[in-house]
Coordinates of C-alpha atoms and ligand atoms in Angstrom, one line a residue:
M1 CA 112.7 -25.6 93.1
K2 CA 114.8 -24.4 96.1
N3 CA 114.6 -26.5 99.3
I4 CA 114.9 -24.6 102.5
A5 CA 115.5 -25.5 106.2
I6 CA 114.5 -23.0 108.9
L7 CA 116.2 -22.9 112.3
G8 CA 113.7 -21.1 114.5
S9 CA 110.6 -21.5 112.3
T10 CA 108.1 -20.4 115.0
G11 CA 109.7 -17.1 115.7
S12 CA 109.4 -13.7 114.1
I13 CA 111.9 -14.3 111.2
G14 CA 110.9 -18.0 110.9
T15 CA 107.2 -17.3 110.4
Q16 CA 107.9 -14.4 108.0
T17 CA 110.1 -16.8 106.0
L18 CA 107.2 -19.2 105.8
E19 CA 105.0 -16.3 104.5
V20 CA 107.5 -15.8 101.7
V21 CA 107.4 -19.6 101.0
R22 CA 103.6 -19.3 100.9
E23 CA 103.9 -16.6 98.2
H24 CA 106.1 -18.8 96.0
P25 CA 104.9 -22.4 96.3
D26 CA 106.2 -23.4 92.8
E27 CA 109.7 -22.2 93.7
L28 CA 110.3 -22.8 97.4
K29 CA 109.9 -26.0 99.3
V30 CA 110.4 -26.5 103.0
S31 CA 112.5 -29.6 103.8
A32 CA 113.1 -29.2 107.5
L33 CA 112.0 -27.0 110.5
A34 CA 113.4 -26.5 114.0
A35 CA 111.9 -24.7 116.9
G36 CA 112.3 -24.4 120.7
S37 CA 109.1 -25.4 122.5
N38 CA 106.1 -24.1 120.5
K39 CA 104.8 -27.5 119.5
D40 CA 101.3 -26.3 118.5
L41 CA 102.6 -23.8 115.9
L42 CA 105.3 -26.2 114.6
K43 CA 102.6 -28.8 114.1
K44 CA 100.5 -26.4 112.1
Q45 CA 103.6 -25.6 110.0
I46 CA 104.2 -29.3 109.4
E47 CA 100.6 -29.8 108.2
E48 CA 100.9 -26.8 105.8
F49 CA 104.5 -27.1 104.5
K50 CA 105.1 -30.8 104.8
P51 CA 108.8 -31.0 105.8
T52 CA 110.4 -34.4 106.1
L53 CA 112.4 -33.6 109.2
V54 CA 111.6 -31.4 112.3
S55 CA 113.1 -30.8 115.7
L56 CA 112.0 -29.2 119.0
A57 CA 114.6 -28.2 121.6
D58 CA 112.2 -29.3 124.3
E59 CA 112.7 -33.1 124.7
G60 CA 109.3 -33.7 126.3
K61 CA 107.4 -31.8 123.7
A62 CA 109.4 -33.5 120.9
L63 CA 108.3 -36.9 122.3
E64 CA 104.7 -35.8 122.3
L65 CA 105.0 -34.6 118.7
K66 CA 106.6 -37.8 117.7
N67 CA 103.6 -39.8 119.0
E68 CA 101.1 -37.4 117.4
L69 CA 102.9 -37.7 114.0
K70 CA 103.3 -41.5 114.1
G71 CA 102.8 -43.0 110.7
S72 CA 103.1 -39.7 108.9
G73 CA 106.6 -40.2 107.7
V74 CA 107.9 -37.0 109.4
E75 CA 111.1 -37.6 111.4
V76 CA 111.0 -35.8 114.8
L77 CA 114.2 -35.0 116.6
S78 CA 115.1 -33.0 119.7
G79 CA 117.7 -30.9 121.5
M80 CA 120.9 -29.5 120.0
D81 CA 121.4 -32.7 118.0
G82 CA 118.0 -32.2 116.4
L83 CA 118.8 -28.6 115.5
K84 CA 122.1 -29.6 113.9
A85 CA 120.4 -32.4 112.0
V86 CA 117.9 -29.9 110.6
A87 CA 120.8 -27.6 109.7
A88 CA 122.4 -30.4 107.7
C89 CA 119.2 -31.8 106.3
P90 CA 120.3 -33.6 103.0
E91 CA 117.5 -32.2 100.9
A92 CA 118.0 -28.5 101.8
D93 CA 119.9 -26.1 99.5
I94 CA 119.7 -23.1 101.9
V95 CA 119.4 -22.8 105.7
V96 CA 117.6 -19.8 107.3
T97 CA 119.3 -19.3 110.7
A98 CA 116.6 -17.6 112.7
V99 CA 117.3 -18.8 116.3
V100 CA 118.3 -16.2 118.9
G101 CA 121.7 -16.0 120.3
M102 CA 125.1 -17.8 120.3
M103 CA 123.3 -21.2 120.2
G104 CA 123.3 -20.5 116.5
I105 CA 127.0 -21.1 116.2
L106 CA 127.0 -24.9 116.2
P107 CA 124.1 -25.5 113.8
T108 CA 125.4 -22.8 111.4
M109 CA 128.8 -24.6 111.3
E110 CA 127.0 -27.8 110.7
A111 CA 125.1 -26.3 107.8
I112 CA 128.3 -24.9 106.3
R113 CA 130.0 -28.3 106.6
A114 CA 127.1 -29.9 104.8
G115 CA 127.5 -27.4 102.0
K116 CA 124.4 -25.4 102.5
D117 CA 124.1 -21.7 101.7
I118 CA 123.1 -19.7 104.7
A119 CA 120.4 -17.0 104.9
L120 CA 121.7 -15.4 108.1
A121 CA 119.4 -13.7 110.5
N122 CA 121.2 -14.9 113.6
K123 CA 123.6 -12.1 114.1
E124 CA 125.0 -13.3 117.4
T125 CA 126.8 -16.1 115.6
L126 CA 128.8 -13.8 113.4
V127 CA 129.4 -11.4 116.3
T128 CA 131.1 -14.1 118.4
A129 CA 132.5 -16.5 115.8
G130 CA 132.7 -14.4 112.6
H131 CA 136.5 -15.1 112.5
L132 CA 135.7 -18.8 112.3
I133 CA 132.5 -18.8 110.2
I134 CA 133.6 -16.5 107.4
P135 CA 136.7 -18.5 106.5
M136 CA 134.8 -21.7 106.9
A137 CA 132.1 -20.6 104.4
R138 CA 134.9 -19.8 102.0
E139 CA 136.5 -23.1 102.5
Y140 CA 133.2 -25.0 101.8
G141 CA 132.2 -22.7 99.0
V142 CA 128.9 -21.7 100.5
S143 CA 127.3 -18.2 100.4
I144 CA 126.3 -16.3 103.5
L145 CA 123.4 -14.1 102.5
P146 CA 122.3 -11.4 105.0
V147 CA 118.7 -11.3 106.3
D148 CA 119.2 -8.5 108.8
S149 CA 117.5 -5.6 107.0
E150 CA 120.5 -3.2 107.3
H151 CA 123.0 -5.9 106.0
S152 CA 120.7 -6.8 103.2
A153 CA 120.5 -3.1 102.2
I154 CA 124.3 -2.9 102.3
F155 CA 124.6 -6.2 100.3
Q156 CA 122.1 -4.8 97.7
S157 CA 124.0 -1.5 97.6
L158 CA 127.2 -3.4 96.9
Q159 CA 125.9 -5.2 93.8
G160 CA 127.8 -4.4 90.6
N161 CA 130.6 -2.6 92.5
R162 CA 134.1 -3.6 93.4
H163 CA 135.0 -4.2 97.0
K164 CA 138.1 -2.0 96.7
D165 CA 135.9 1.0 95.7
L166 CA 133.9 0.9 98.9
D167 CA 134.8 3.7 101.3
T168 CA 132.3 3.7 104.1
I169 CA 129.2 1.7 105.2
L170 CA 126.5 4.0 106.6
L171 CA 124.6 1.7 108.9
T172 CA 121.2 3.2 109.7
A173 CA 119.4 2.9 113.0
S174 CA 115.9 3.9 114.0
G175 CA 117.1 5.0 117.4
G176 CA 114.5 2.8 119.1
P177 CA 111.7 3.8 121.4
F178 CA 114.0 5.9 123.6
R179 CA 115.6 8.1 121.0
G180 CA 116.2 11.6 122.5
Y181 CA 116.0 10.3 126.1
S182 CA 118.5 11.5 128.7
R183 CA 120.2 8.9 131.0
R184 CA 117.8 10.0 133.8
Q185 CA 114.8 9.3 131.6
L186 CA 116.2 5.9 130.7
E187 CA 116.4 5.0 134.4
G188 CA 112.6 5.1 134.5
V189 CA 112.1 2.6 131.6
T190 CA 109.9 -0.4 132.3
L191 CA 109.8 -3.8 130.5
E192 CA 106.5 -2.8 128.8
D193 CA 108.1 0.5 127.5
A194 CA 111.1 -1.4 126.2
L195 CA 109.0 -4.0 124.4
R196 CA 107.3 -1.3 122.3
H197 CA 109.4 -0.6 119.1
P198 CA 108.2 2.2 117.0
N199 CA 108.8 0.7 113.5
W200 CA 109.4 -3.1 113.7
T201 CA 107.6 -6.1 115.3
M202 CA 110.3 -8.6 116.3
G203 CA 111.1 -11.3 118.9
H204 CA 111.5 -10.1 122.5
K205 CA 115.3 -10.3 122.7
I206 CA 116.0 -8.1 119.6
T207 CA 113.3 -5.7 120.7
I208 CA 115.1 -5.0 123.9
D209 CA 118.4 -4.9 122.1
S210 CA 117.0 -2.3 119.8
S211 CA 115.8 -0.2 122.7
T212 CA 119.3 -0.2 124.3
M213 CA 120.9 0.2 120.8
V214 CA 123.0 -2.9 121.6
N215 CA 121.4 -4.3 118.5
K216 CA 123.1 -1.6 116.4
G217 CA 126.3 -2.4 118.1
L218 CA 125.9 -6.1 117.3
E219 CA 125.1 -5.1 113.7
V220 CA 128.3 -3.1 113.5
M221 CA 130.2 -6.2 114.3
E222 CA 128.1 -8.3 112.0
A223 CA 128.9 -5.8 109.1
R224 CA 132.6 -6.0 109.9
W225 CA 132.5 -9.8 109.2
L226 CA 130.0 -9.9 106.4
F227 CA 131.6 -7.1 104.3
D228 CA 135.3 -7.5 105.3
V229 CA 135.7 -3.9 106.4
D230 CA 137.5 -2.1 109.3
Y231 CA 135.6 -0.5 112.2
D232 CA 136.7 2.9 110.9
Q233 CA 134.7 2.2 107.7
I234 CA 131.4 1.7 109.5
H235 CA 129.4 4.7 110.6
V236 CA 126.1 4.5 112.4
V237 CA 123.5 7.1 111.3
V238 CA 120.2 7.5 113.1
Q239 CA 117.3 7.6 110.6
P240 CA 114.1 7.4 112.7
Q241 CA 111.6 6.7 110.0
S242 CA 113.3 3.3 109.2
V243 CA 112.9 4.0 105.4
I244 CA 116.6 4.0 104.4
H245 CA 117.7 0.5 105.4
S246 CA 121.5 1.4 105.0
M247 CA 123.9 2.9 102.5
V248 CA 127.3 2.4 101.0
Q249 CA 129.6 5.3 100.2
Y250 CA 132.2 4.8 97.5
V251 CA 135.6 6.3 97.0
D252 CA 134.2 9.0 94.6
G253 CA 131.7 10.1 97.3
A254 CA 128.7 8.5 95.5
I255 CA 126.3 6.9 98.0
I256 CA 124.0 4.0 97.1
A257 CA 121.2 3.2 99.5
Q258 CA 118.3 0.7 99.6
L259 CA 114.9 2.1 100.7
G260 CA 111.5 0.7 101.4
T261 CA 108.8 0.3 104.0
P262 CA 109.9 -1.7 107.1
D263 CA 109.1 -5.3 106.0
M264 CA 111.5 -8.1 106.9
K265 CA 110.0 -10.2 104.1
V266 CA 111.9 -8.1 101.6
P267 CA 115.4 -9.0 102.9
I268 CA 114.3 -12.6 103.5
E269 CA 113.0 -13.0 100.0
Y270 CA 116.1 -11.3 98.6
A271 CA 118.3 -13.8 100.4
L272 CA 116.3 -16.8 99.2
F273 CA 116.3 -15.8 95.5
Y274 CA 119.6 -13.9 95.3
P275 CA 120.7 -12.7 92.7
E276 CA 117.2 -12.7 91.3
R277 CA 114.1 -10.8 92.7
R278 CA 110.6 -11.9 93.0
S279 CA 107.3 -10.1 93.4
L280 CA 106.2 -9.5 97.0
Q281 CA 102.8 -8.3 98.2
G282 CA 103.1 -5.4 100.7
E283 CA 102.9 -1.7 101.3
R284 CA 105.0 0.5 99.0
L285 CA 106.9 3.5 100.0
D286 CA 104.8 6.7 99.4
F287 CA 107.3 9.6 99.4
A288 CA 104.6 12.3 99.2
A289 CA 102.9 10.8 102.3
L290 CA 106.2 10.4 104.1
K291 CA 107.3 14.0 103.4
Q292 CA 110.6 13.8 105.1
I293 CA 113.5 11.5 106.0
T294 CA 115.6 12.9 108.9
F295 CA 119.1 12.1 110.2
E296 CA 120.9 12.3 113.6
E297 CA 124.1 11.3 115.2
P298 CA 123.6 8.5 117.8
D299 CA 124.0 9.5 121.4
Y300 CA 126.9 7.3 122.5
E301 CA 126.8 8.6 126.1
V302 CA 123.1 7.8 126.7
F303 CA 123.2 4.6 124.6
R304 CA 126.5 3.4 126.2
G305 CA 125.7 -0.2 125.0
L306 CA 126.4 1.0 121.4
A307 CA 129.8 2.5 122.4
L308 CA 130.7 -0.6 124.3
A309 CA 129.9 -2.9 121.4
I310 CA 132.2 -0.9 119.1
E311 CA 134.9 -1.0 121.7
A312 CA 134.4 -4.8 122.0
G313 CA 134.6 -5.2 118.2
R314 CA 137.7 -3.1 118.0
T315 CA 139.4 -5.1 120.8
G316 CA 138.4 -8.3 119.0
G317 CA 139.4 -11.8 120.1
S318 CA 137.2 -13.0 122.8
M319 CA 135.8 -9.5 123.7
P320 CA 132.8 -9.6 121.3
T321 CA 131.8 -12.9 123.0
V322 CA 131.9 -11.3 126.4
F323 CA 129.9 -8.4 125.2
N324 CA 127.3 -10.7 123.5
A325 CA 127.1 -13.3 126.2
A326 CA 126.7 -10.7 128.9
N327 CA 123.9 -9.0 126.9
E328 CA 122.1 -12.3 126.3
K329 CA 122.1 -13.1 130.0
A330 CA 121.2 -9.6 131.1
V331 CA 118.4 -9.3 128.6
A332 CA 117.0 -12.7 129.8
L333 CA 117.1 -11.4 133.4
F334 CA 115.4 -8.2 132.4
L335 CA 112.7 -10.0 130.5
N336 CA 112.1 -12.1 133.7
R337 CA 112.0 -8.8 135.8
K338 CA 115.1 -9.8 137.8
I339 CA 117.1 -6.7 137.0
G340 CA 116.3 -3.1 136.0
Y341 CA 116.7 -1.6 132.5
M342 CA 120.0 0.2 133.3
D343 CA 121.5 -3.0 134.7
I344 CA 121.7 -4.5 131.2
V345 CA 124.4 -2.3 130.0
S346 CA 126.2 -2.0 133.4
L347 CA 126.5 -5.8 133.6
I348 CA 128.0 -5.9 130.1
E349 CA 130.5 -3.2 131.1
K350 CA 131.5 -5.1 134.3
C351 CA 132.0 -8.3 132.4
M352 CA 134.1 -6.6 129.7
D353 CA 136.2 -4.8 132.4
S354 CA 137.1 -8.0 134.2
H355 CA 137.8 -10.2 131.2
S356 CA 141.3 -11.4 130.3
L357 CA 141.4 -11.4 126.5
T358 CA 142.2 -14.3 124.3
A359 CA 143.4 -12.9 121.0
H360 CA 142.4 -15.8 118.7
P361 CA 139.7 -17.8 120.4
D362 CA 138.8 -21.2 118.9
L363 CA 135.3 -22.6 119.1
E364 CA 135.9 -24.3 122.4
T365 CA 137.2 -21.0 123.9
I366 CA 134.3 -19.0 122.7
L367 CA 131.8 -21.5 124.2
A368 CA 133.9 -21.6 127.5
V369 CA 133.9 -17.7 127.7
E370 CA 130.2 -17.7 127.1
Q371 CA 129.7 -20.0 130.1
E372 CA 132.2 -18.1 132.2
V373 CA 130.3 -14.8 131.6
Y374 CA 127.0 -16.5 132.5
R375 CA 128.5 -17.7 135.8
Q376 CA 130.0 -14.3 136.5
I377 CA 126.6 -12.6 136.1
D378 CA 124.9 -15.4 138.3
S379 CA 127.4 -14.7 141.0
M380 CA 126.9 -11.0 140.8
M381 CA 123.1 -11.6 141.3
N382 CA 123.6 -13.5 144.5
Ligands
NDP401 P1 112.1 -15.0 118.1 O1 112.3 -15.0 119.5 O2 110.9 -14.4 117.5 O3 112.3 -16.5 117.5 C1 113.3 -17.4 118.0 C2 113.1 -18.8 117.4 O4 114.1 -19.7 117.8 C3 111.7 -19.4 117.7 O5 111.3 -20.2 116.6 C4 112.1 -20.3 118.9 O6 111.2 -21.4 119.1 C5 113.4 -20.8 118.4 N1 114.2 -21.4 119.5 C6 114.4 -20.9 120.7 N2 115.2 -21.7 121.4 C7 115.6 -22.7 120.6 C8 116.4 -23.9 120.7 N3 117.1 -24.1 121.8 N4 116.6 -24.7 119.6 C9 115.9 -24.4 118.5 N5 115.1 -23.3 118.3 C10 115.0 -22.5 119.3 O7 113.4 -14.3 117.4 P2 113.5 -13.4 116.1 O8 112.9 -14.1 114.9 O9 113.1 -12.0 116.4 O10 115.1 -13.3 115.9 C11 115.8 -14.4 115.3 C12 117.3 -13.9 115.0 O11 117.1 -13.0 113.9 C13 118.0 -13.2 116.1 O12 119.3 -13.4 116.1 C14 117.7 -11.7 115.8 O13 118.7 -10.9 116.3 C15 117.7 -11.8 114.2 N6 116.9 -10.7 113.6 C16 115.6 -10.6 113.8 C17 114.8 -9.6 113.2 C18 113.4 -9.5 113.4 O14 112.7 -8.7 112.7 N7 112.7 -10.3 114.2 C19 115.5 -8.6 112.3 C20 116.9 -8.9 112.1 C21 117.6 -9.9 112.7 P3 109.9 -21.3 120.1 O15 109.1 -20.2 119.6 O16 109.3 -22.7 119.9 O17 110.5 -21.1 121.4
MG402 MG1 118.6 -5.0 111.8

């Protein structure tokens, strides 16, 4: 029996993780769950999966839940301390990090310190603190197993090969809903347009990130840390059908890819059972019906967020934090209809341009830079 803790259990990845658990009740057990404010769904999850520890970020809702669960034996915590406690839950063997954004850094570190393996969906943590997280995981002897579909595909394509034989990572991208748009067409994009992804149903933040291709930029940085490669070794390839989830090219020119229908339960299950596989219900790829798989170069001029992400990654130090924090803040403003679509990337660029770089930021510096970027954007808004 494998015991799991889920950070962000009520979200897109969190609920799909629980669907995987539901398919394997004899092998997976939920020890602890954490969410933000969706008390009603968390309560249903508690009834079905019977964790011993839960947490809600929202203090008021956590208190209500605590009263409602009185006598049940379920411990209810709140806030960042609660999230960290779920991450370090003594019974858990593996922690699924499925919260959004840099707030994943502290609980991920807490889980590593407690010796838990990490099934990592929360890419913003590696983007901003990969230089701290990866050595820390090594020090504590824990595995970081990718959940992001592209990184899972790369990870699967690396199995049985030597790292030194790897030549290039071919990171695939759907291109999002605005593939083929000109800059002028992008200027007319509304929130509703941006929330419509052609192939995947995901949380709001990553759906917007996919539309700007900032998500692909974050994934380039994520790949750099997960697979210990240089930026020159990562190439983005647009593959609009989202059938090839990514590929690895070796020194002899051989390319190994992982394919399948777009279903996040595949990479989630692979991370939970690695190195084994388990059966999974779901649609299978029908090549005859699909007919073709096509490829394109990304348009780095129209999708400037992708170019800026790669620039931030190559610059390194505190720059990926600036890129990521500016994007988090800008996307939140866009979701609240406070800024236009094009402002997302222009805010990122302004913050990157005015940043004075710290070459080797420690945790404190990363969190301080995050706050500084938020303040900078706030002041630009007034
Ligand atoms: P969602 O927005 O769907 O879910 C976010 C989860 O985090 C919810 O459970 C939410 O709870 C919880 N949460 C929010 N604030 C807090 C807080 N302060 N403390 C604890 N929990 C909190 O996001 P996704 O599932 O789409 O994405 C999660 C991560 O996975 C992201 O980093 C994303 O980039 C990555 N990812 C997602 C993919 C997808 O298909 N969705 C694919 C690949 C990567 P509540 O609902 O109660 O507010
Ligand atoms: Mg992805």
